[in-house]
Amino acid sequence: MSIPPPVYDPPFNVTRASHAVLSVKDLGKSRAFYVDLIGFIVSHEDKDAIYLRGVAEACHHSLVLRRGDAPQCERVGMRVFTEEDLEKAKAWFDKAGLPAAWVERPYQGRTLHVSDALGAPLEFCATMDLKPRLIVDFEHHHGAVPQRLDHFQLLVPDVRRECEFYMRLGFRLSEYISPDGSDELLFVFLQRKGNPHDIVFAPGAGPRFHHVAFAIPESYLFFYVCDLASNMGFAENIEFGPGRHGPGHALFVYMRDPDGHRIELFNTHYQVMDIENEPVRWDASYAMKRRWQLPARRQWFVEASPFAGVAPRDPPRKGDPMTLERYVAG
Ligand SMILES: [Fe+2]
């Protein structure tokens, strides 16, 4: 099986990963983690929700925390370029027989709720309210200084099917990991905005929300935010890293928020937008060989936030990743 072909003239123009909506049990605890520790800017807060953005973001929010009984991911949000693209998206999902409904969402223009090929809930909007971009307002910079949302990662039971679906929508495959000597798609990195990823699919029971990633400006901030986490009682929330990814070449640290939702802080992405940029293949063994940090704990591979109202399905076969536990056991 070959990798799916790129579509250069997509049915509607998705421009980038935009925002995630997470439900959390205690907004005060979430605020301590996201604002006081990580350094997000509060665009709005009330008794039911906190709307956050990074310092490089002029749009109202990239992370919405809503008070709820059970921690879950309500939706991941993507931007389309124009209102006309929203109309085209509605027509495309209707024709494909997939759920698509207009909704009203605070601080966003008209919003379209859809489900993807495996049932993951997405929302598209073309506009948001604007807020000041604080990239040179250093007095507002704090913690890891999150700049902007970069990508999402989802666990799914059929990585190839999601890859084909998103590539039909114009997402381009930037990198992928396959078992040596096989064309099986184990991990796929798909992009619209011209860097290695907007959405990543990895194998596992799902669809479930694995993480949302935010770019940070300086490498020393990985260590600073870990020190700060330690001082503020969040040492246990550091799950994996700091370390260096193979695909994407990013430095990273993963943290779990007070409800177990996972965020990644990362930097050093590169451009991938020209027509001759072919997908970069990583043999699984080569990806392992290049790793200089210890492997992730098993929980990183299998734990993820459920999507609201979506029952996860198991993949046809269980994976056998190199976990920290396996590595230590020799
Ligand atoms: Fe990531």
Short mmCIF file of C-alpha atoms and ligand atoms in Angstrom, two decimals:
data_model
loop_
_atom_site.label_atom_id
_atom_site.label_comp_id
_atom_site.label_asym_id
_atom_site.label_seq_id
_atom_site.Cartn_x
_atom_site.Cartn_y
_atom_site.Cartn_z
CA MET A 1 0.00 0.00 0.00
CA SER A 2 1.32 3.39 -0.90
CA ILE A 3 0.84 6.61 1.01
CA PRO A 4 -2.28 8.59 0.04
CA PRO A 5 -1.84 11.24 -2.70
CA PRO A 6 -1.82 14.96 -1.86
CA VAL A 7 -4.82 17.12 -2.87
CA TYR A 8 -3.64 20.57 -3.95
CA ASP A 9 -7.12 21.93 -4.68
CA PRO A 10 -9.10 21.04 -1.55
CA PRO A 11 -12.89 21.27 -1.27
CA PHE A 12 -12.54 24.10 1.28
CA ASN A 13 -9.59 25.96 2.70
CA VAL A 14 -8.61 24.92 6.23
CA THR A 15 -5.79 27.24 7.29
CA ARG A 16 -4.61 25.88 10.65
CA ALA A 17 -5.30 24.19 13.97
CA SER A 18 -6.97 26.89 16.04
CA HIS A 19 -8.32 25.96 19.45
CA ALA A 20 -9.25 23.18 21.84
CA VAL A 21 -12.22 23.08 24.20
CA LEU A 22 -11.59 21.05 27.36
CA SER A 23 -13.93 20.45 30.26
CA VAL A 24 -12.34 20.61 33.69
CA LYS A 25 -13.66 19.96 37.18
CA ASP A 26 -12.18 22.93 39.04
CA LEU A 27 -11.49 26.15 37.14
CA GLY A 28 -9.39 27.51 40.03
CA LYS A 29 -6.97 24.56 39.86
CA SER A 30 -6.86 24.79 36.06
CA ARG A 31 -6.13 28.51 36.27
CA ALA A 32 -3.20 27.86 38.63
CA PHE A 33 -1.78 25.40 36.11
CA TYR A 34 -2.42 27.18 32.81
CA VAL A 35 -2.09 30.83 33.85
CA ASP A 36 0.14 30.93 36.94
CA LEU A 37 2.49 28.13 35.86
CA ILE A 38 2.45 27.87 32.05
CA GLY A 39 1.86 31.59 31.43
CA PHE A 40 -1.28 31.75 29.26
CA ILE A 41 -3.00 35.11 28.81
CA VAL A 42 -6.61 35.28 30.03
CA SER A 43 -8.88 36.73 27.33
CA HIS A 44 -12.06 36.23 29.35
CA GLU A 45 -13.16 34.35 32.45
CA ASP A 46 -16.39 33.84 34.30
CA LYS A 47 -17.77 31.24 36.69
CA ASP A 48 -18.22 28.68 33.91
CA ALA A 49 -15.22 29.09 31.61
CA ILE A 50 -11.75 30.53 31.05
CA TYR A 51 -10.68 31.59 27.55
CA LEU A 52 -6.90 31.59 27.07
CA ARG A 53 -4.50 32.66 24.35
CA GLY A 54 -0.75 32.72 23.81
CA VAL A 55 1.29 35.92 23.64
CA ALA A 56 1.64 35.73 19.84
CA GLU A 57 -2.08 35.22 19.27
CA ALA A 58 -4.36 38.08 18.27
CA CYS A 59 -7.46 35.90 18.09
CA HIS A 60 -9.53 35.66 21.22
CA HIS A 61 -8.71 32.11 22.36
CA SER A 62 -6.75 29.00 21.53
CA LEU A 63 -7.70 27.09 24.68
CA VAL A 64 -11.14 27.09 26.30
CA LEU A 65 -11.55 25.50 29.73
CA ARG A 66 -15.16 24.88 30.64
CA ARG A 67 -16.40 23.76 34.04
CA GLY A 68 -17.85 20.25 33.80
CA ASP A 69 -18.39 17.10 35.85
CA ALA A 70 -16.10 14.83 33.84
CA PRO A 71 -12.79 15.85 32.26
CA GLN A 72 -13.13 15.44 28.52
CA CYS A 73 -12.28 17.14 25.28
CA GLU A 74 -15.39 18.73 23.86
CA ARG A 75 -13.90 19.60 20.47
CA VAL A 76 -10.79 20.54 18.59
CA GLY A 77 -11.13 23.68 16.47
CA MET A 78 -9.72 24.52 13.06
CA ARG A 79 -9.76 27.78 11.17
CA VAL A 80 -10.99 28.08 7.59
CA PHE A 81 -9.98 31.10 5.54
CA THR A 82 -13.34 32.69 4.68
CA GLU A 83 -17.06 32.41 5.40
CA GLU A 84 -17.39 30.93 1.92
CA ASP A 85 -15.06 28.11 2.98
CA LEU A 86 -17.44 27.42 5.88
CA GLU A 87 -20.33 27.08 3.43
CA LYS A 88 -18.24 24.76 1.27
CA ALA A 89 -17.33 22.71 4.36
CA LYS A 90 -21.00 22.33 5.32
CA ALA A 91 -21.86 21.15 1.81
CA TRP A 92 -18.91 18.73 1.75
CA PHE A 93 -19.78 17.09 5.09
CA ASP A 94 -23.47 16.89 4.14
CA LYS A 95 -22.56 15.18 0.88
CA ALA A 96 -20.21 12.79 2.72
CA GLY A 97 -23.07 11.85 5.09
CA LEU A 98 -21.13 13.06 8.12
CA PRO A 99 -22.64 15.15 10.94
CA ALA A 100 -22.42 18.92 10.31
CA ALA A 101 -24.44 21.58 12.15
CA TRP A 102 -24.24 25.36 12.57
CA VAL A 103 -23.79 26.53 16.18
CA GLU A 104 -23.21 29.79 18.01
CA ARG A 105 -20.01 29.96 20.07
CA PRO A 106 -18.89 32.94 22.20
CA TYR A 107 -16.18 35.17 20.70
CA GLN A 108 -16.23 33.22 17.41
CA GLY A 109 -17.90 33.93 14.10
CA ARG A 110 -20.37 31.43 12.74
CA THR A 111 -19.16 27.98 13.72
CA LEU A 112 -19.68 24.59 12.10
CA HIS A 113 -19.65 21.45 14.23
CA VAL A 114 -18.70 18.29 12.35
CA SER A 115 -17.43 14.79 13.01
CA ASP A 116 -14.52 13.35 11.09
CA ALA A 117 -14.29 9.89 9.47
CA LEU A 118 -13.83 8.14 12.83
CA GLY A 119 -16.20 10.34 14.82
CA ALA A 120 -13.78 12.86 16.36
CA PRO A 121 -15.67 16.12 16.99
CA LEU A 122 -14.24 19.16 15.19
CA GLU A 123 -15.39 22.71 14.80
CA PHE A 124 -14.57 25.15 12.03
CA CYS A 125 -14.83 28.92 12.16
CA ALA A 126 -13.54 31.67 9.88
CA THR A 127 -13.31 34.53 12.39
CA MET A 128 -12.87 35.26 16.08
CA ASP A 129 -13.00 38.41 18.18
CA LEU A 130 -9.61 40.11 18.35
CA LYS A 131 -7.42 40.84 21.38
CA PRO A 132 -4.06 42.61 21.61
CA ARG A 133 -1.13 40.56 20.35
CA LEU A 134 1.32 40.68 23.27
CA ILE A 135 4.43 39.31 21.59
CA VAL A 136 6.58 42.35 22.47
CA ASP A 137 4.70 43.27 25.66
CA PHE A 138 7.23 41.51 27.81
CA GLU A 139 5.63 42.57 31.08
CA HIS A 140 2.88 40.02 30.25
CA HIS A 141 5.33 37.17 29.61
CA HIS A 142 5.47 34.55 32.30
CA GLY A 143 6.18 30.84 32.86
CA ALA A 144 6.95 29.08 29.59
CA VAL A 145 5.58 32.07 27.61
CA PRO A 146 3.26 30.03 25.36
CA GLN A 147 3.14 31.80 22.01
CA ARG A 148 0.51 30.06 19.90
CA LEU A 149 -1.29 26.81 19.42
CA ASP A 150 0.55 24.64 16.94
CA HIS A 151 -1.11 21.22 16.68
CA PHE A 152 -3.26 18.48 18.14
CA GLN A 153 -2.55 14.77 18.47
CA LEU A 154 -5.35 12.21 18.52
CA LEU A 155 -5.24 8.50 19.24
CA VAL A 156 -7.30 6.61 16.67
CA PRO A 157 -8.01 2.95 15.91
CA ASP A 158 -7.32 3.39 12.17
CA VAL A 159 -4.46 5.81 11.40
CA ARG A 160 -4.55 5.20 7.63
CA ARG A 161 -8.26 5.99 7.41
CA GLU A 162 -7.81 9.31 9.23
CA CYS A 163 -4.77 10.10 7.09
CA GLU A 164 -6.74 9.49 3.88
CA PHE A 165 -9.70 11.51 5.17
CA TYR A 166 -7.67 14.58 6.15
CA MET A 167 -5.58 14.41 2.97
CA ARG A 168 -8.82 14.54 0.95
CA LEU A 169 -9.47 17.84 2.78
CA GLY A 170 -6.11 19.18 1.60
CA PHE A 171 -3.96 18.32 4.61
CA ARG A 172 -0.47 17.40 3.48
CA LEU A 173 1.55 14.57 4.98
CA SER A 174 4.81 16.10 6.23
CA GLU A 175 6.32 13.10 8.01
CA TYR A 176 5.29 9.58 8.98
CA ILE A 177 6.60 6.64 10.95
CA SER A 178 6.25 3.13 9.52
CA PRO A 179 7.48 -0.22 10.81
CA ASP A 180 10.72 -1.13 9.01
CA GLY A 181 10.07 -2.64 5.59
CA SER A 182 6.35 -1.86 5.70
CA ASP A 183 4.03 0.85 4.38
CA GLU A 184 1.79 0.63 7.42
CA LEU A 185 1.11 4.15 8.69
CA LEU A 186 1.90 4.07 12.40
CA PHE A 187 2.16 7.80 13.14
CA VAL A 188 1.17 10.48 10.62
CA PHE A 189 1.94 14.21 10.79
CA LEU A 190 -0.43 16.32 8.69
CA GLN A 191 -0.31 20.04 8.05
CA ARG A 192 -2.12 22.97 6.47
CA LYS A 193 -0.16 25.97 7.76
CA GLY A 194 3.26 25.18 6.33
CA ASN A 195 5.10 23.66 9.27
CA PRO A 196 5.30 19.95 10.09
CA HIS A 197 1.93 19.54 11.75
CA ASP A 198 -1.55 20.78 12.50
CA ILE A 199 -2.92 17.37 13.43
CA VAL A 200 -1.17 14.11 14.26
CA PHE A 201 -2.69 10.65 14.41
CA ALA A 202 -1.20 7.86 16.50
CA PRO A 203 -2.50 4.34 17.03
CA GLY A 204 -4.65 3.55 20.04
CA ALA A 205 -8.18 3.16 21.35
CA GLY A 206 -10.05 6.17 20.07
CA PRO A 207 -10.75 8.63 18.76
CA ARG A 208 -9.39 10.25 21.92
CA PHE A 209 -7.58 13.54 22.50
CA HIS A 210 -3.89 12.89 23.21
CA HIS A 211 -2.54 16.44 23.46
CA VAL A 212 -2.61 20.01 22.29
CA ALA A 213 0.79 21.63 21.63
CA PHE A 214 1.86 25.23 22.11
CA ALA A 215 5.03 26.80 20.74
CA ILE A 216 7.38 28.45 23.24
CA PRO A 217 10.05 30.98 22.24
CA GLU A 218 13.24 29.89 24.02
CA SER A 219 14.77 26.51 24.88
CA TYR A 220 15.77 27.54 28.41
CA LEU A 221 12.07 27.97 29.18
CA PHE A 222 11.63 24.17 29.13
CA PHE A 223 13.85 23.97 32.20
CA TYR A 224 12.54 27.16 33.78
CA VAL A 225 8.93 25.99 33.58
CA CYS A 226 9.91 22.59 35.04
CA ASP A 227 11.65 24.36 37.94
CA LEU A 228 8.59 26.55 38.39
CA ALA A 229 6.33 23.46 38.29
CA SER A 230 8.43 21.93 41.02
CA ASN A 231 8.16 25.06 43.20
CA MET A 232 4.41 25.34 42.63
CA GLY A 233 3.57 21.72 43.48
CA PHE A 234 3.20 20.56 39.88
CA ALA A 235 6.35 18.39 39.63
CA GLU A 236 4.22 15.25 39.26
CA ASN A 237 2.43 16.86 36.33
CA ILE A 238 5.61 16.71 34.19
CA GLU A 239 5.07 13.52 32.21
CA PHE A 240 7.76 13.26 29.52
CA GLY A 241 10.83 15.32 28.64
CA PRO A 242 12.32 17.78 28.16
CA GLY A 243 13.58 15.90 25.12
CA ARG A 244 13.96 16.01 21.34
CA HIS A 245 11.49 14.55 18.85
CA GLY A 246 12.66 12.74 15.71
CA PRO A 247 9.83 13.74 13.33
CA GLY A 248 9.45 17.51 13.41
CA HIS A 249 12.79 17.92 15.17
CA ALA A 250 11.10 19.81 18.03
CA LEU A 251 12.32 20.10 21.59
CA PHE A 252 9.43 19.19 23.88
CA VAL A 253 8.04 18.68 27.34
CA TYR A 254 4.66 17.08 28.04
CA MET A 255 2.63 17.96 31.09
CA ARG A 256 -0.70 16.76 32.43
CA ASP A 257 -3.08 19.39 33.73
CA PRO A 258 -4.98 18.94 37.03
CA ASP A 259 -7.68 16.93 35.18
CA GLY A 260 -5.19 14.75 33.29
CA HIS A 261 -5.50 16.58 29.95
CA ARG A 262 -2.09 16.55 28.27
CA ILE A 263 -0.35 19.60 26.81
CA GLU A 264 2.95 19.76 24.97
CA LEU A 265 5.26 22.75 25.01
CA PHE A 266 7.65 22.71 22.09
CA ASN A 267 9.81 24.79 19.76
CA THR A 268 12.08 24.70 16.68
CA HIS A 269 9.68 23.73 13.93
CA TYR A 270 10.68 24.14 10.28
CA GLN A 271 8.88 25.17 7.09
CA VAL A 272 7.29 22.58 4.81
CA MET A 273 5.09 24.19 2.17
CA ASP A 274 6.62 23.93 -1.29
CA ILE A 275 5.05 21.66 -3.87
CA GLU A 276 8.12 19.46 -4.13
CA ASN A 277 8.25 18.77 -0.37
CA GLU A 278 7.67 15.03 -0.23
CA PRO A 279 6.59 13.33 3.02
CA VAL A 280 9.57 12.29 5.15
CA ARG A 281 9.52 8.61 6.07
CA TRP A 282 10.91 7.43 9.40
CA ASP A 283 11.57 3.73 9.84
CA ALA A 284 10.45 2.90 13.37
CA SER A 285 13.91 1.54 14.24
CA TYR A 286 15.63 4.73 12.99
CA ALA A 287 13.27 6.91 15.03
CA MET A 288 14.19 4.86 18.13
CA LYS A 289 17.94 4.97 17.37
CA ARG A 290 18.05 8.77 17.19
CA ARG A 291 16.33 9.28 20.53
CA TRP A 292 18.64 10.71 23.21
CA GLN A 293 16.11 11.03 26.02
CA LEU A 294 14.67 8.04 27.84
CA PRO A 295 11.47 6.63 26.30
CA ALA A 296 8.09 7.87 27.49
CA ARG A 297 6.28 6.06 30.26
CA ARG A 298 3.56 3.64 29.11
CA GLN A 299 0.90 6.13 30.18
CA TRP A 300 2.04 8.56 27.45
CA PHE A 301 1.20 5.96 24.81
CA VAL A 302 -2.18 4.80 26.13
CA GLU A 303 -3.76 7.54 28.24
CA ALA A 304 -5.80 10.26 26.55
CA SER A 305 -8.87 12.38 27.21
CA PRO A 306 -12.17 11.04 25.93
CA PHE A 307 -14.11 13.13 23.44
CA ALA A 308 -17.52 14.19 24.72
CA GLY A 309 -20.16 11.69 23.64
CA VAL A 310 -17.75 9.51 21.62
CA ALA A 311 -17.16 5.87 22.61
CA PRO A 312 -13.57 4.86 21.82
CA ARG A 313 -12.96 1.78 19.70
CA ASP A 314 -9.91 -0.48 20.00
CA PRO A 315 -7.50 -0.79 17.08
CA PRO A 316 -7.46 -4.19 15.34
CA ARG A 317 -4.22 -5.11 17.09
CA LYS A 318 -2.48 -3.87 20.19
CA GLY A 319 0.75 -1.92 19.69
CA ASP A 320 3.97 -2.78 21.48
CA PRO A 321 5.78 0.56 21.87
CA MET A 322 9.18 0.94 23.56
CA THR A 323 7.98 2.35 26.88
CA LEU A 324 10.20 3.46 29.74
CA GLU A 325 8.99 0.41 31.67
CA ARG A 326 10.09 -1.95 28.84
CA TYR A 327 13.39 -0.12 28.44
CA VAL A 328 14.24 -0.32 32.15
CA ALA A 329 13.27 -4.01 32.25
CA GLY A 330 15.90 -4.57 29.51
FE FE B 1 2.91 17.06 19.60
#
